[in-house]
CSV table of C-alpha atoms in Angstrom, one decimal:
chain,number,residue,atom,x,y,z
A,1,MET,CA,40.0,-36.0,-83.8
A,2,GLU,CA,37.8,-35.8,-80.7
A,3,THR,CA,37.4,-38.7,-78.3
A,4,CYS,CA,33.9,-40.1,-77.8
A,5,SER,CA,32.6,-38.8,-74.4
A,6,LEU,CA,30.9,-42.2,-73.6
A,7,ARG,CA,33.3,-43.8,-71.1
A,8,SER,CA,32.5,-47.3,-72.3
A,9,CYS,CA,33.7,-46.3,-75.8
A,10,GLY,CA,36.5,-43.9,-75.5
A,11,HIS,CA,37.5,-44.2,-79.2
A,12,LYS,CA,38.3,-41.4,-81.5
A,13,ILE,CA,35.6,-40.0,-83.7
A,14,ASP,CA,36.6,-39.7,-87.4
A,15,PRO,CA,34.4,-36.9,-88.9
A,16,GLN,CA,35.2,-38.1,-92.4
A,17,THR,CA,33.6,-41.5,-92.0
A,18,GLN,CA,31.6,-41.4,-88.7
A,19,PRO,CA,28.5,-39.5,-87.8
A,20,ARG,CA,28.5,-37.8,-84.4
A,21,VAL,CA,26.4,-36.0,-81.9
A,22,GLU,CA,27.2,-32.8,-80.0
A,23,CYS,CA,25.2,-31.8,-76.9
A,24,ARG,CA,25.2,-29.7,-73.8
A,25,ALA,CA,23.7,-30.7,-70.5
A,26,THR,CA,22.6,-28.6,-67.6
A,27,ILE,CA,25.1,-29.3,-64.9
A,28,VAL,CA,23.7,-30.5,-61.6
A,29,ASP,CA,25.6,-30.3,-58.3
A,30,LYS,CA,28.6,-32.5,-59.0
A,31,LYS,CA,28.6,-33.6,-55.3
A,32,HIS,CA,25.5,-35.6,-56.2
A,33,LEU,CA,27.1,-37.4,-59.2
A,34,LYS,CA,28.6,-40.8,-58.9
A,35,PRO,CA,32.5,-41.0,-59.1
A,36,ALA,CA,32.3,-42.8,-62.4
A,37,THR,CA,29.6,-41.2,-64.6
A,38,LYS,CA,28.7,-42.9,-67.9
A,39,VAL,CA,29.6,-39.7,-69.8
A,40,CYS,CA,32.8,-37.7,-69.5
A,41,TRP,CA,31.1,-34.4,-69.3
A,42,GLY,CA,33.3,-31.5,-70.4
A,43,LYS,CA,33.3,-27.9,-69.1
A,44,GLY,CA,29.8,-26.4,-69.3
A,45,GLY,CA,28.3,-29.8,-69.6
A,46,CYS,CA,29.4,-30.3,-73.2
A,47,ALA,CA,29.8,-33.8,-74.8
A,48,THR,CA,30.6,-35.3,-78.2
A,49,LEU,CA,29.7,-38.9,-79.0
A,50,HIS,CA,29.5,-41.3,-81.9
A,51,ARG,CA,25.8,-41.2,-83.0
A,52,GLU,CA,25.5,-44.9,-82.2
A,53,CYS,CA,27.0,-44.3,-78.7
A,54,TRP,CA,24.5,-41.5,-78.1
A,55,GLU,CA,21.6,-43.9,-79.0
A,56,LYS,CA,23.2,-46.5,-76.7
A,57,LEU,CA,23.4,-44.0,-73.9
A,58,GLN,CA,19.7,-43.0,-74.2
A,59,GLN,CA,18.7,-46.7,-74.0
A,60,THR,CA,20.9,-47.2,-70.9
A,61,MET,CA,19.4,-44.1,-69.1
A,62,LYS,CA,15.9,-45.6,-69.4
A,63,LYS,CA,17.0,-48.4,-67.1
A,64,VAL,CA,18.5,-46.3,-64.3
A,65,LYS,CA,16.6,-44.9,-61.3
A,66,LYS,CA,14.5,-41.9,-62.0
A,67,ASN,CA,16.3,-39.8,-59.3
A,68,ASP,CA,19.7,-40.5,-60.9
A,69,PRO,CA,21.4,-37.0,-61.4
A,70,GLU,CA,23.1,-38.1,-64.6
A,71,GLN,CA,19.8,-39.1,-66.0
A,72,LYS,CA,18.6,-35.5,-65.6
A,73,MET,CA,21.7,-34.3,-67.4
A,74,VAL,CA,21.2,-36.7,-70.3
A,75,LYS,CA,17.5,-35.5,-70.5
A,76,THR,CA,18.5,-31.9,-70.8
A,77,ALA,CA,21.3,-32.7,-73.2
A,78,ALA,CA,18.8,-34.4,-75.5
A,79,GLU,CA,17.0,-31.1,-75.9
A,80,THR,CA,20.2,-29.5,-77.3
A,81,VAL,CA,21.5,-32.4,-79.5
A,82,GLU,CA,23.1,-31.4,-82.8
A,83,CYS,CA,23.7,-34.3,-85.2
A,84,PHE,CA,26.3,-34.4,-87.9
A,85,ASP,CA,26.5,-36.8,-90.8
A,86,SER,CA,30.0,-37.9,-91.7
A,87,LEU,CA,31.7,-35.7,-94.3
A,88,ASP,CA,31.6,-38.5,-96.8
A,89,THR,CA,27.8,-38.9,-96.3
A,90,THR,CA,27.3,-35.1,-96.4
A,91,HIS,CA,29.1,-34.9,-99.8
A,92,THR,CA,27.0,-37.7,-101.2
A,93,LYS,CA,23.7,-36.0,-100.0
A,94,ALA,CA,24.9,-32.6,-101.2
A,95,LYS,CA,25.5,-34.1,-104.6
A,96,ALA,CA,21.9,-35.3,-104.7
A,97,VAL,CA,20.7,-31.8,-103.7
A,98,ALA,CA,22.7,-30.3,-106.5
A,99,ALA,CA,21.1,-32.7,-109.0
A,100,LEU,CA,17.6,-31.7,-107.7
A,101,LEU,CA,18.5,-28.0,-108.0
A,102,ARG,CA,19.6,-28.4,-111.6
A,103,SER,CA,16.5,-30.3,-112.6
A,104,ALA,CA,13.7,-28.6,-110.6
A,105,ARG,CA,11.5,-26.1,-112.4
A,106,HIS,CA,10.6,-23.9,-109.4
A,107,VAL,CA,13.0,-23.8,-106.5
A,108,THR,CA,11.9,-22.1,-103.3
A,109,VAL,CA,14.3,-21.8,-100.4
A,110,PHE,CA,13.2,-21.6,-96.7
A,111,THR,CA,15.8,-20.3,-94.3
A,112,GLY,CA,16.1,-20.1,-90.5
A,113,ALA,CA,18.6,-19.1,-87.8
A,114,GLY,CA,21.0,-21.9,-88.7
A,115,ILE,CA,22.3,-20.1,-91.8
A,116,SER,CA,23.4,-17.1,-89.7
A,117,THR,CA,25.2,-18.9,-86.9
A,118,SER,CA,28.6,-18.7,-88.8
A,119,ALA,CA,28.0,-14.9,-89.1
A,120,GLY,CA,28.0,-14.6,-85.3
A,121,ILE,CA,24.4,-14.8,-84.3
A,122,GLY,CA,23.2,-17.8,-82.2
A,123,ASP,CA,20.3,-20.2,-82.9
A,124,TYR,CA,17.6,-21.0,-80.4
A,125,ARG,CA,17.8,-24.6,-79.2
A,126,GLY,CA,21.3,-25.8,-80.1
A,127,LYS,CA,24.0,-26.6,-77.6
A,128,SER,CA,24.8,-22.9,-77.4
A,129,GLY,CA,21.4,-21.6,-78.4
A,130,LYS,CA,19.5,-18.7,-76.8
A,131,TRP,CA,16.8,-20.8,-75.2
A,132,THR,CA,19.4,-23.4,-74.0
A,133,GLU,CA,21.3,-20.6,-72.2
A,134,GLU,CA,18.1,-19.3,-70.7
A,135,ASP,CA,17.3,-22.7,-69.3
A,136,ARG,CA,20.7,-23.2,-67.9
A,137,HIS,CA,20.6,-19.7,-66.3
A,138,ASP,CA,17.2,-20.5,-64.7
A,139,HIS,CA,18.4,-23.9,-63.5
A,140,LYS,CA,21.5,-22.3,-61.9
A,141,LYS,CA,19.4,-19.7,-60.1
A,142,LYS,CA,17.2,-22.5,-58.7
A,143,GLU,CA,20.2,-24.5,-57.5
A,144,GLN,CA,21.7,-21.4,-55.8
A,145,THR,CA,18.4,-20.8,-54.1
A,146,LYS,CA,18.2,-24.4,-52.8
A,147,SER,CA,21.8,-24.1,-51.6
A,148,LYS,CA,21.0,-20.9,-49.7
A,149,HIS,CA,18.1,-22.5,-47.9
A,150,ASN,CA,20.2,-25.6,-47.1
A,151,GLY,CA,23.1,-23.5,-45.8
A,152,ARG,CA,25.5,-25.0,-48.5
A,153,ASN,CA,28.0,-23.2,-50.6
A,154,ASN,CA,27.5,-24.6,-54.2
A,155,ASN,CA,30.3,-22.7,-55.9
A,156,ASP,CA,32.9,-25.5,-56.5
A,157,GLU,CA,35.6,-25.2,-59.1
A,158,ASP,CA,33.5,-26.8,-61.9
A,159,ASP,CA,30.5,-24.5,-61.3
A,160,ASN,CA,32.9,-21.5,-61.6
A,161,ASP,CA,34.1,-22.8,-64.9
A,162,ASP,CA,30.5,-23.1,-66.1
A,163,GLU,CA,29.8,-19.5,-64.9
A,164,GLU,CA,32.7,-18.2,-66.9
A,165,GLN,CA,31.3,-19.9,-70.0
A,166,SER,CA,27.8,-18.5,-69.6
A,167,THR,CA,28.8,-14.9,-68.8
A,168,ASP,CA,29.2,-13.8,-72.5
A,169,ALA,CA,26.0,-15.7,-73.5
A,170,ASP,CA,24.0,-13.8,-70.9
A,171,GLU,CA,25.0,-10.4,-72.3
A,172,ASP,CA,22.0,-8.6,-73.8
A,173,GLY,CA,21.6,-8.2,-77.5
A,174,VAL,CA,23.5,-8.8,-80.7
A,175,ASN,CA,25.3,-6.2,-82.7
A,176,TYR,CA,23.4,-6.7,-85.9
A,177,GLU,CA,25.2,-3.9,-87.7
A,178,ARG,CA,28.4,-5.9,-87.5
A,179,LEU,CA,26.9,-9.1,-89.0
A,180,ARG,CA,27.9,-10.0,-92.5
A,181,PRO,CA,26.4,-12.5,-95.0
A,182,THR,CA,27.7,-16.1,-94.8
A,183,TYR,CA,28.7,-18.4,-97.6
A,184,THR,CA,25.1,-19.7,-97.7
A,185,HIS,CA,23.6,-16.2,-98.0
A,186,GLU,CA,25.9,-15.5,-100.9
A,187,ALA,CA,25.3,-18.9,-102.6
A,188,LEU,CA,21.5,-18.2,-102.6
A,189,VAL,CA,22.1,-14.9,-104.3
A,190,LYS,CA,24.3,-16.5,-106.9
A,191,LEU,CA,21.8,-19.3,-107.5
A,192,SER,CA,19.1,-16.6,-107.9
A,193,SER,CA,21.1,-14.8,-110.5
A,194,LEU,CA,21.5,-18.0,-112.4
A,195,GLY,CA,17.7,-18.5,-112.4
A,196,ILE,CA,17.9,-21.7,-110.3
A,197,VAL,CA,16.4,-20.3,-107.1
A,198,LYS,CA,13.2,-18.4,-107.8
A,199,PHE,CA,12.3,-17.2,-104.3
A,200,VAL,CA,13.6,-17.2,-100.7
A,201,ILE,CA,11.4,-17.3,-97.7
A,202,SER,CA,13.1,-16.5,-94.4
A,203,GLN,CA,12.3,-16.5,-90.7
A,204,ASN,CA,15.4,-14.5,-89.9
A,205,GLY,CA,15.1,-10.8,-89.0
A,206,ASP,CA,18.9,-10.1,-89.2
A,207,GLY,CA,18.7,-8.4,-92.6
A,208,LEU,CA,21.5,-10.5,-94.1
A,209,HIS,CA,19.5,-11.7,-97.1
A,210,VAL,CA,18.9,-8.1,-98.2
A,211,LEU,CA,22.4,-7.1,-97.4
A,212,SER,CA,23.7,-10.0,-99.5
A,213,GLY,CA,21.7,-8.8,-102.5
A,214,LEU,CA,18.2,-10.3,-102.5
A,215,SER,CA,15.4,-7.9,-103.4
A,216,PRO,CA,12.5,-7.9,-100.9
A,217,SER,CA,10.2,-6.7,-103.7
A,218,ASN,CA,10.4,-9.9,-105.8
A,219,GLN,CA,13.0,-12.3,-104.5
A,220,LEU,CA,12.5,-12.5,-100.8
A,221,ALA,CA,9.7,-12.8,-98.1
A,222,GLU,CA,11.0,-11.9,-94.6
A,223,LEU,CA,8.2,-13.5,-92.6
A,224,HIS,CA,9.3,-12.2,-89.2
A,225,GLY,CA,10.5,-8.8,-90.4
A,226,ASN,CA,13.9,-7.1,-90.7
A,227,VAL,CA,15.7,-5.2,-87.9
A,228,PHE,CA,16.9,-2.7,-90.6
A,229,MET,CA,13.5,-2.0,-92.0
A,230,GLU,CA,10.8,0.3,-90.5
A,231,TYR,CA,7.6,1.4,-92.1
A,232,CYS,CA,4.9,4.0,-91.9
A,233,PRO,CA,1.6,2.6,-90.5
A,234,LYS,CA,-0.4,5.3,-92.4
A,235,CYS,CA,1.1,5.3,-96.0
A,236,ASN,CA,3.0,1.9,-95.7
A,237,THR,CA,6.2,3.4,-97.0
A,238,HIS,CA,9.1,1.1,-96.2
A,239,TYR,CA,12.5,2.6,-95.1
A,240,TYR,CA,15.6,0.3,-95.3
A,241,ARG,CA,18.2,1.7,-92.9
A,242,ASN,CA,21.9,0.9,-92.3
A,243,TYR,CA,21.3,0.8,-88.6
A,244,TYR,CA,19.2,-1.2,-86.1
A,245,THR,CA,15.7,0.2,-85.9
A,246,PRO,CA,13.7,-1.3,-83.0
A,247,ASP,CA,13.6,0.5,-79.6
A,248,ASP,CA,14.7,-2.2,-77.3
A,249,ASP,CA,14.7,0.0,-74.2
A,250,ALA,CA,11.1,0.9,-74.6
A,251,SER,CA,10.2,-2.8,-75.2
A,252,GLN,CA,12.1,-3.7,-72.1
A,253,TRP,CA,10.2,-1.2,-70.1
A,254,PHE,CA,6.8,-2.6,-71.2
A,255,GLU,CA,8.0,-6.2,-70.5
A,256,ASP,CA,9.4,-5.3,-67.0
A,257,MET,CA,6.1,-3.5,-66.1
A,258,THR,CA,4.1,-6.5,-67.1
A,259,ASP,CA,6.3,-9.0,-65.3
A,260,TYR,CA,7.4,-7.1,-62.2
A,261,GLY,CA,5.4,-3.8,-62.0
A,262,ARG,CA,8.6,-1.8,-62.1
A,263,SER,CA,11.6,-1.2,-64.4
A,264,SER,CA,15.1,0.2,-64.2
A,265,VAL,CA,14.7,1.4,-67.8
A,266,PRO,CA,13.4,5.0,-68.2
A,267,LYS,CA,9.7,5.2,-69.1
A,268,PRO,CA,9.3,5.8,-72.9
A,269,PRO,CA,7.7,8.9,-74.3
A,270,LYS,CA,3.9,9.0,-74.7
A,271,HIS,CA,4.0,8.5,-78.5
A,272,VAL,CA,5.5,5.0,-77.9
A,273,LEU,CA,2.7,2.6,-77.9
A,274,LYS,CA,2.4,-0.9,-76.4
A,275,CYS,CA,1.6,-3.6,-78.9
A,276,LYS,CA,-1.7,-5.4,-78.0
A,277,THR,CA,-0.5,-8.7,-79.3
A,278,CYS,CA,3.1,-9.1,-78.2
A,279,GLY,CA,3.1,-6.8,-75.2
A,280,LEU,CA,6.2,-4.9,-76.5
A,281,THR,CA,6.5,-1.9,-78.7
A,282,HIS,CA,7.1,-1.5,-82.5
A,283,THR,CA,7.2,2.3,-82.4
A,284,THR,CA,10.6,3.7,-83.4
A,285,LYS,CA,12.2,7.1,-82.8
A,286,ARG,CA,11.7,8.4,-86.4
A,287,LYS,CA,8.8,9.9,-88.3
A,288,CYS,CA,7.6,9.3,-91.8
A,289,GLU,CA,9.1,11.6,-94.4
A,290,ASN,CA,5.9,11.8,-96.4
A,291,SER,CA,4.4,15.3,-96.1
A,292,LYS,CA,0.9,13.7,-95.8
A,293,CYS,CA,2.0,11.8,-92.8
A,294,LYS,CA,2.9,14.7,-90.5
A,295,ASN,CA,4.0,13.6,-87.1
A,296,VAL,CA,3.4,9.9,-87.8
A,297,TYR,CA,6.0,7.7,-86.1
A,298,LEU,CA,7.4,4.8,-87.9
A,299,MET,CA,7.1,1.2,-86.7
A,300,ASP,CA,9.7,-1.6,-86.8
A,301,SER,CA,8.9,-4.6,-88.9
A,302,ILE,CA,9.8,-7.3,-86.4
A,303,VAL,CA,7.2,-10.0,-85.8
A,304,ASN,CA,7.4,-11.1,-82.2
A,305,PHE,CA,5.6,-14.2,-80.6
A,306,GLY,CA,1.9,-13.4,-80.6
A,307,ASP,CA,2.1,-10.9,-83.5
A,308,LEU,CA,0.3,-11.4,-86.8
A,309,LEU,CA,2.2,-12.0,-90.0
A,310,PRO,CA,1.7,-9.2,-92.6
A,311,ASP,CA,-0.6,-10.6,-95.3
A,312,GLN,CA,1.4,-9.3,-98.3
A,313,VAL,CA,4.5,-11.1,-97.1
A,314,PHE,CA,2.8,-14.3,-96.2
A,315,SER,CA,0.8,-14.2,-99.5
A,316,ALA,CA,4.0,-14.1,-101.5
A,317,ALA,CA,5.6,-16.8,-99.5
A,318,SER,CA,2.5,-19.0,-99.8
A,319,SER,CA,2.4,-18.5,-103.5
A,320,HIS,CA,6.0,-19.6,-104.0
A,321,ALA,CA,5.7,-22.5,-101.6
A,322,SER,CA,2.7,-23.9,-103.4
A,323,SER,CA,4.4,-23.3,-106.7
A,324,ALA,CA,7.6,-25.1,-105.6
A,325,SER,CA,8.7,-28.3,-107.3
A,326,LEU,CA,11.6,-28.2,-104.8
A,327,LEU,CA,11.6,-26.6,-101.4
A,328,LEU,CA,15.1,-26.3,-99.9
A,329,CYS,CA,14.9,-25.8,-96.1
A,330,LEU,CA,18.1,-24.5,-94.6
A,331,GLY,CA,18.9,-24.0,-90.9
A,332,SER,CA,15.4,-24.2,-89.4
A,333,THR,CA,13.8,-26.6,-87.0
A,334,LEU,CA,10.5,-25.7,-88.7
A,335,MET,CA,8.7,-25.5,-85.4
A,336,VAL,CA,7.2,-22.0,-85.6
A,337,THR,CA,3.7,-21.5,-86.9
A,338,PRO,CA,2.3,-20.4,-89.2
A,339,ALA,CA,5.6,-20.3,-91.1
A,340,ASN,CA,6.1,-24.1,-91.0
A,341,SER,CA,2.7,-24.6,-92.7
A,342,LEU,CA,4.4,-23.5,-95.9
A,343,VAL,CA,6.3,-26.8,-96.0
A,344,ASP,CA,3.0,-28.7,-96.0
A,345,MET,CA,1.8,-26.7,-99.1
A,346,VAL,CA,4.5,-28.3,-101.2
A,347,VAL,CA,3.5,-31.9,-100.4
A,348,ALA,CA,-0.2,-31.0,-100.4
A,349,LYS,CA,0.2,-29.7,-104.0
A,350,LYS,CA,1.9,-33.0,-105.0
A,351,LYS,CA,-0.9,-35.1,-103.4
A,352,ARG,CA,-3.6,-33.1,-105.2
A,353,LYS,CA,-1.8,-33.6,-108.5
A,354,ARG,CA,-1.5,-37.4,-107.8
A,355,ASN,CA,-5.2,-37.7,-106.8
A,356,ARG,CA,-6.3,-36.0,-110.0
A,357,LYS,CA,-4.3,-38.4,-112.1
A,358,GLN,CA,-5.6,-41.4,-110.1
A,359,THR,CA,-9.3,-40.4,-110.6
A,360,GLN,CA,-9.0,-39.4,-114.3
A,361,LEU,CA,-10.8,-41.8,-116.7
A,362,PRO,CA,-8.8,-43.3,-119.6
A,363,GLU,CA,-10.8,-41.5,-122.3
A,364,GLN,CA,-10.5,-38.1,-120.6
A,365,GLN,CA,-8.1,-35.6,-122.0
A,366,PRO,CA,-5.5,-34.1,-119.6
A,367,PRO,CA,-6.6,-30.8,-118.1
A,368,GLN,CA,-5.5,-27.6,-119.9
A,369,LYS,CA,-2.9,-25.5,-118.3
A,370,LYS,CA,-4.4,-23.1,-115.8
A,371,THR,CA,-2.5,-20.1,-114.5
A,372,LYS,CA,-2.8,-19.4,-110.8
A,373,LYS,CA,-4.4,-16.0,-110.1
A,374,LYS,CA,-1.9,-13.4,-109.3
A,375,ASN,CA,-1.8,-12.0,-105.7
A,376,GLU,CA,-4.1,-14.7,-104.5
A,377,ALA,CA,-4.5,-14.2,-100.7
A,378,PRO,CA,-3.7,-17.1,-98.4
A,379,PRO,CA,-6.4,-18.7,-96.2
A,380,ASN,CA,-7.5,-17.0,-93.0
A,381,VAL,CA,-6.8,-13.4,-93.8
A,382,ASP,CA,-8.6,-10.8,-91.8
A,383,ASP,CA,-9.7,-7.3,-92.7
A,384,ASP,CA,-6.6,-5.7,-91.2
A,385,ASN,CA,-4.3,-7.1,-93.9
A,386,LYS,CA,-2.7,-9.6,-91.4
A,387,GLN,CA,-2.5,-13.3,-91.3
A,388,GLU,CA,-5.0,-14.4,-88.6
A,389,GLN,CA,-2.8,-17.1,-86.9
A,390,PRO,CA,-0.2,-15.4,-84.6
A,391,ILE,CA,3.3,-16.6,-84.6
A,392,THR,CA,3.9,-19.4,-82.2
A,393,SER,CA,6.3,-22.3,-81.6
A,394,SER,CA,4.7,-25.7,-82.2
A,395,SER,CA,7.1,-27.3,-79.7
A,396,SER,CA,6.1,-25.3,-76.7
A,397,THR,CA,3.5,-23.1,-77.5
A,398,SER,CA,19.5,-7.5,-106.1
A,399,SER,CA,18.8,-8.8,-109.5
A,400,SER,CA,15.4,-9.7,-110.7
A,401,ASN,CA,14.6,-13.2,-111.9
A,402,THR,CA,14.7,-13.6,-115.6
A,403,ASN,CA,13.2,-17.1,-116.0
A,404,ASN,CA,9.8,-18.1,-117.3
A,405,ASN,CA,8.4,-18.4,-113.7
A,406,LYS,CA,9.5,-14.9,-112.7
A,407,ALA,CA,7.7,-13.1,-109.9
A,408,THR,CA,4.9,-10.7,-110.6
A,409,ASP,CA,4.1,-7.6,-108.5
A,410,GLY,CA,4.3,-8.3,-104.8
A,411,GLY,CA,6.4,-11.4,-105.4
A,412,THR,CA,3.6,-13.8,-106.3
A,413,ALA,CA,4.6,-16.6,-108.6
A,414,THR,CA,2.9,-17.5,-111.9
A,415,THR,CA,2.8,-21.2,-112.3
A,416,THR,CA,1.1,-24.0,-114.2
A,417,ASP,CA,0.2,-27.6,-113.5
A,418,ASP,CA,3.2,-28.7,-115.5
A,419,ASP,CA,5.5,-27.2,-112.8
A,420,HIS,CA,4.4,-30.2,-110.6
A,421,ALA,CA,4.9,-33.0,-113.1
A,422,CYS,CA,5.6,-36.4,-111.6
A,423,GLY,CA,9.3,-36.8,-110.6
A,424,ASP,CA,9.7,-33.0,-110.3
A,425,GLY,CA,7.1,-31.8,-107.9
A,426,GLY,CA,6.6,-31.6,-104.2
A,427,VAL,CA,10.1,-32.5,-103.1
A,428,VAL,CA,11.3,-31.2,-99.7
A,429,VAL,CA,15.0,-31.1,-98.7
A,430,ILE,CA,16.0,-30.2,-95.2
A,431,CYS,CA,19.5,-29.3,-93.9
A,432,ASN,CA,19.6,-28.8,-90.2
A,433,ARG,CA,21.7,-30.1,-87.3
A,434,GLN,CA,18.6,-30.8,-85.1
A,435,SER,CA,15.5,-32.7,-85.7
A,436,THR,CA,12.7,-30.7,-87.3
A,437,ASP,CA,8.9,-30.9,-87.2
A,438,LYS,CA,8.9,-31.7,-90.9
A,439,ASP,CA,11.4,-34.6,-91.1
A,440,GLU,CA,8.6,-37.0,-92.0
A,441,VAL,CA,7.3,-34.7,-94.7
A,442,CYS,CA,10.8,-34.6,-96.2
A,443,GLU,CA,11.0,-38.4,-96.2
A,444,SER,CA,7.5,-38.9,-97.6
A,445,SER,CA,8.2,-36.4,-100.4
A,446,GLY,CA,11.3,-38.4,-101.5
A,447,GLY,CA,13.6,-35.5,-100.5
A,448,VAL,CA,17.0,-35.5,-98.9
A,449,ARG,CA,17.6,-35.0,-95.1
A,450,LEU,CA,21.1,-33.6,-94.3
A,451,TRP,CA,22.5,-33.3,-90.8
A,452,ALA,CA,25.3,-30.8,-91.3
A,453,ASP,CA,26.3,-27.1,-91.3
A,454,CYS,CA,24.6,-25.2,-94.1
A,455,ASP,CA,27.8,-23.6,-95.2
A,456,VAL,CA,29.5,-27.0,-95.6
A,457,VAL,CA,26.6,-28.3,-97.7
A,458,MET,CA,26.2,-25.2,-99.8
A,459,LYS,CA,30.0,-25.2,-100.6
A,460,VAL,CA,29.7,-28.7,-102.0
A,461,VAL,CA,26.5,-27.8,-103.9
A,462,MET,CA,28.2,-24.7,-105.5
A,463,GLU,CA,31.2,-26.9,-106.5
A,464,LEU,CA,28.9,-29.2,-108.4
A,465,ILE,CA,26.8,-26.5,-110.0
A,466,LEU,CA,29.3,-23.9,-111.0
A,467,PRO,CA,32.1,-24.6,-113.6
A,468,PRO,CA,35.5,-24.7,-111.8
A,469,LYS,CA,36.7,-21.4,-113.3
A,470,GLU,CA,33.5,-19.6,-112.5
A,471,LEU,CA,33.5,-21.0,-108.9
A,472,LYS,CA,37.0,-19.9,-108.3
A,473,GLN,CA,36.3,-16.4,-109.5
A,474,TRP,CA,33.1,-16.1,-107.5
A,475,GLU,CA,34.7,-17.3,-104.3
A,476,ALA,CA,37.7,-15.0,-104.9
A,477,GLU,CA,35.4,-12.0,-105.1
A,478,ARG,CA,34.0,-12.6,-101.6
A,479,GLN,CA,36.5,-10.1,-100.1
A,480,THR,CA,35.2,-7.4,-102.5
A,481,ARG,CA,31.7,-8.2,-101.5
A,482,MET,CA,32.6,-8.0,-97.9
A,483,GLU,CA,34.0,-4.5,-98.4
A,484,ALA,CA,30.7,-3.6,-100.1
A,485,TYR,CA,28.8,-4.9,-97.1
A,486,ASP,CA,31.0,-2.9,-94.8
A,487,LYS,CA,30.3,0.2,-96.8
A,488,ALA,CA,26.6,-0.4,-96.7
A,489,ARG,CA,26.6,-0.6,-92.9
A,490,GLN,CA,29.4,1.8,-92.0
A,491,GLU,CA,27.2,4.8,-91.2
A,492,GLY,CA,25.1,2.6,-88.9
A,493,GLU,CA,28.0,1.4,-86.7
């Protein structure tokens, strides 16, 4: 058991019964810190506290002087906080989620970076997230610049330790070809094969949903693209590769030229075009194989900040979100728009249903079942087949379904008003270690809010849904599935 980092506490944290908080602060010059800080900061500014001790610390920091160095550390730590329910609480909440999954008529799943962290890819704003590391790197450069101007050497022992920790995190890129599906990825495939999960909407571009077995034609909407998929801009043929498709060097050149007017990266060939919306490039190094598309270069499918979401993908996601009687959100802070607007569609549908019931006269007959039009376009679609609202952050800026609500062409769901009957409609469940922009929506919908690792939660869920014998066999077959994933990627490595 870890010891609480709050000095005034100092007691052990029992993960079985006690909720905790993990965070990471930007280290200030330790010469400015008082000898006895309120928090026993570990290497790299890491700290683990009882959740109640964290809340107590925040209240205490409000009373100290504004120029107190530790106050700044706590403030930066608050941006990286990851909360964990006790294991007992997690099990209780996961049991409630399993019950919802069994009873819901149309389950749509929404996934984010948090389901892939155990595969080896980082999230964005956690204690070891990409943006956290970038902030720490920027802060360190500023401190070094100040030290130079003041004639001080700021490289004490603790700073060197911090530098060692950040070295690996500063290395460019992720080897996507070596990533393999997590327990959560595989659980969603299993639940889809059982007809429990009807559709998966993902913000992840790592390709792990497709590798695990979900079909992008009728089971999956990859809102922000897939690094293993490139397409022809002329005939729209999609090519799923076993290797990483984006041209990162060309994108780096465009970015460097915009920011600095020069680049150490070689200038890309003339056929490589700069994207007008994101400022990078989507052109890849391969041409379309269609004879009618002679010399047409393929484009990667990644949607960067500023890019528009493909209408066909967002339309399918919108249809399944509005059809959902249960929306299970896993590993996302739900901060990026327009993707997070899909969560509101679930509750909005429930409110419309309730309003109709409230305004209906006693002598009126219930409305007849009405089927939603297939392939209905979402609002704000322009003539270029793209979602008009660009992707932004609201904080700073395998087998086909065989159930009655199976997807039609393009992944659009067919649904009726009965799918949103009282007690079974508009419920939002969120599992994420950080606060999300839709926590209040989850609460108002009568859903479950879990603060835990997705793999931990999904393991409990699968234990409650699958019969023991079937669960044991399915988990035992993971090694076989891993070998199949390796084979699917082997030529790309």
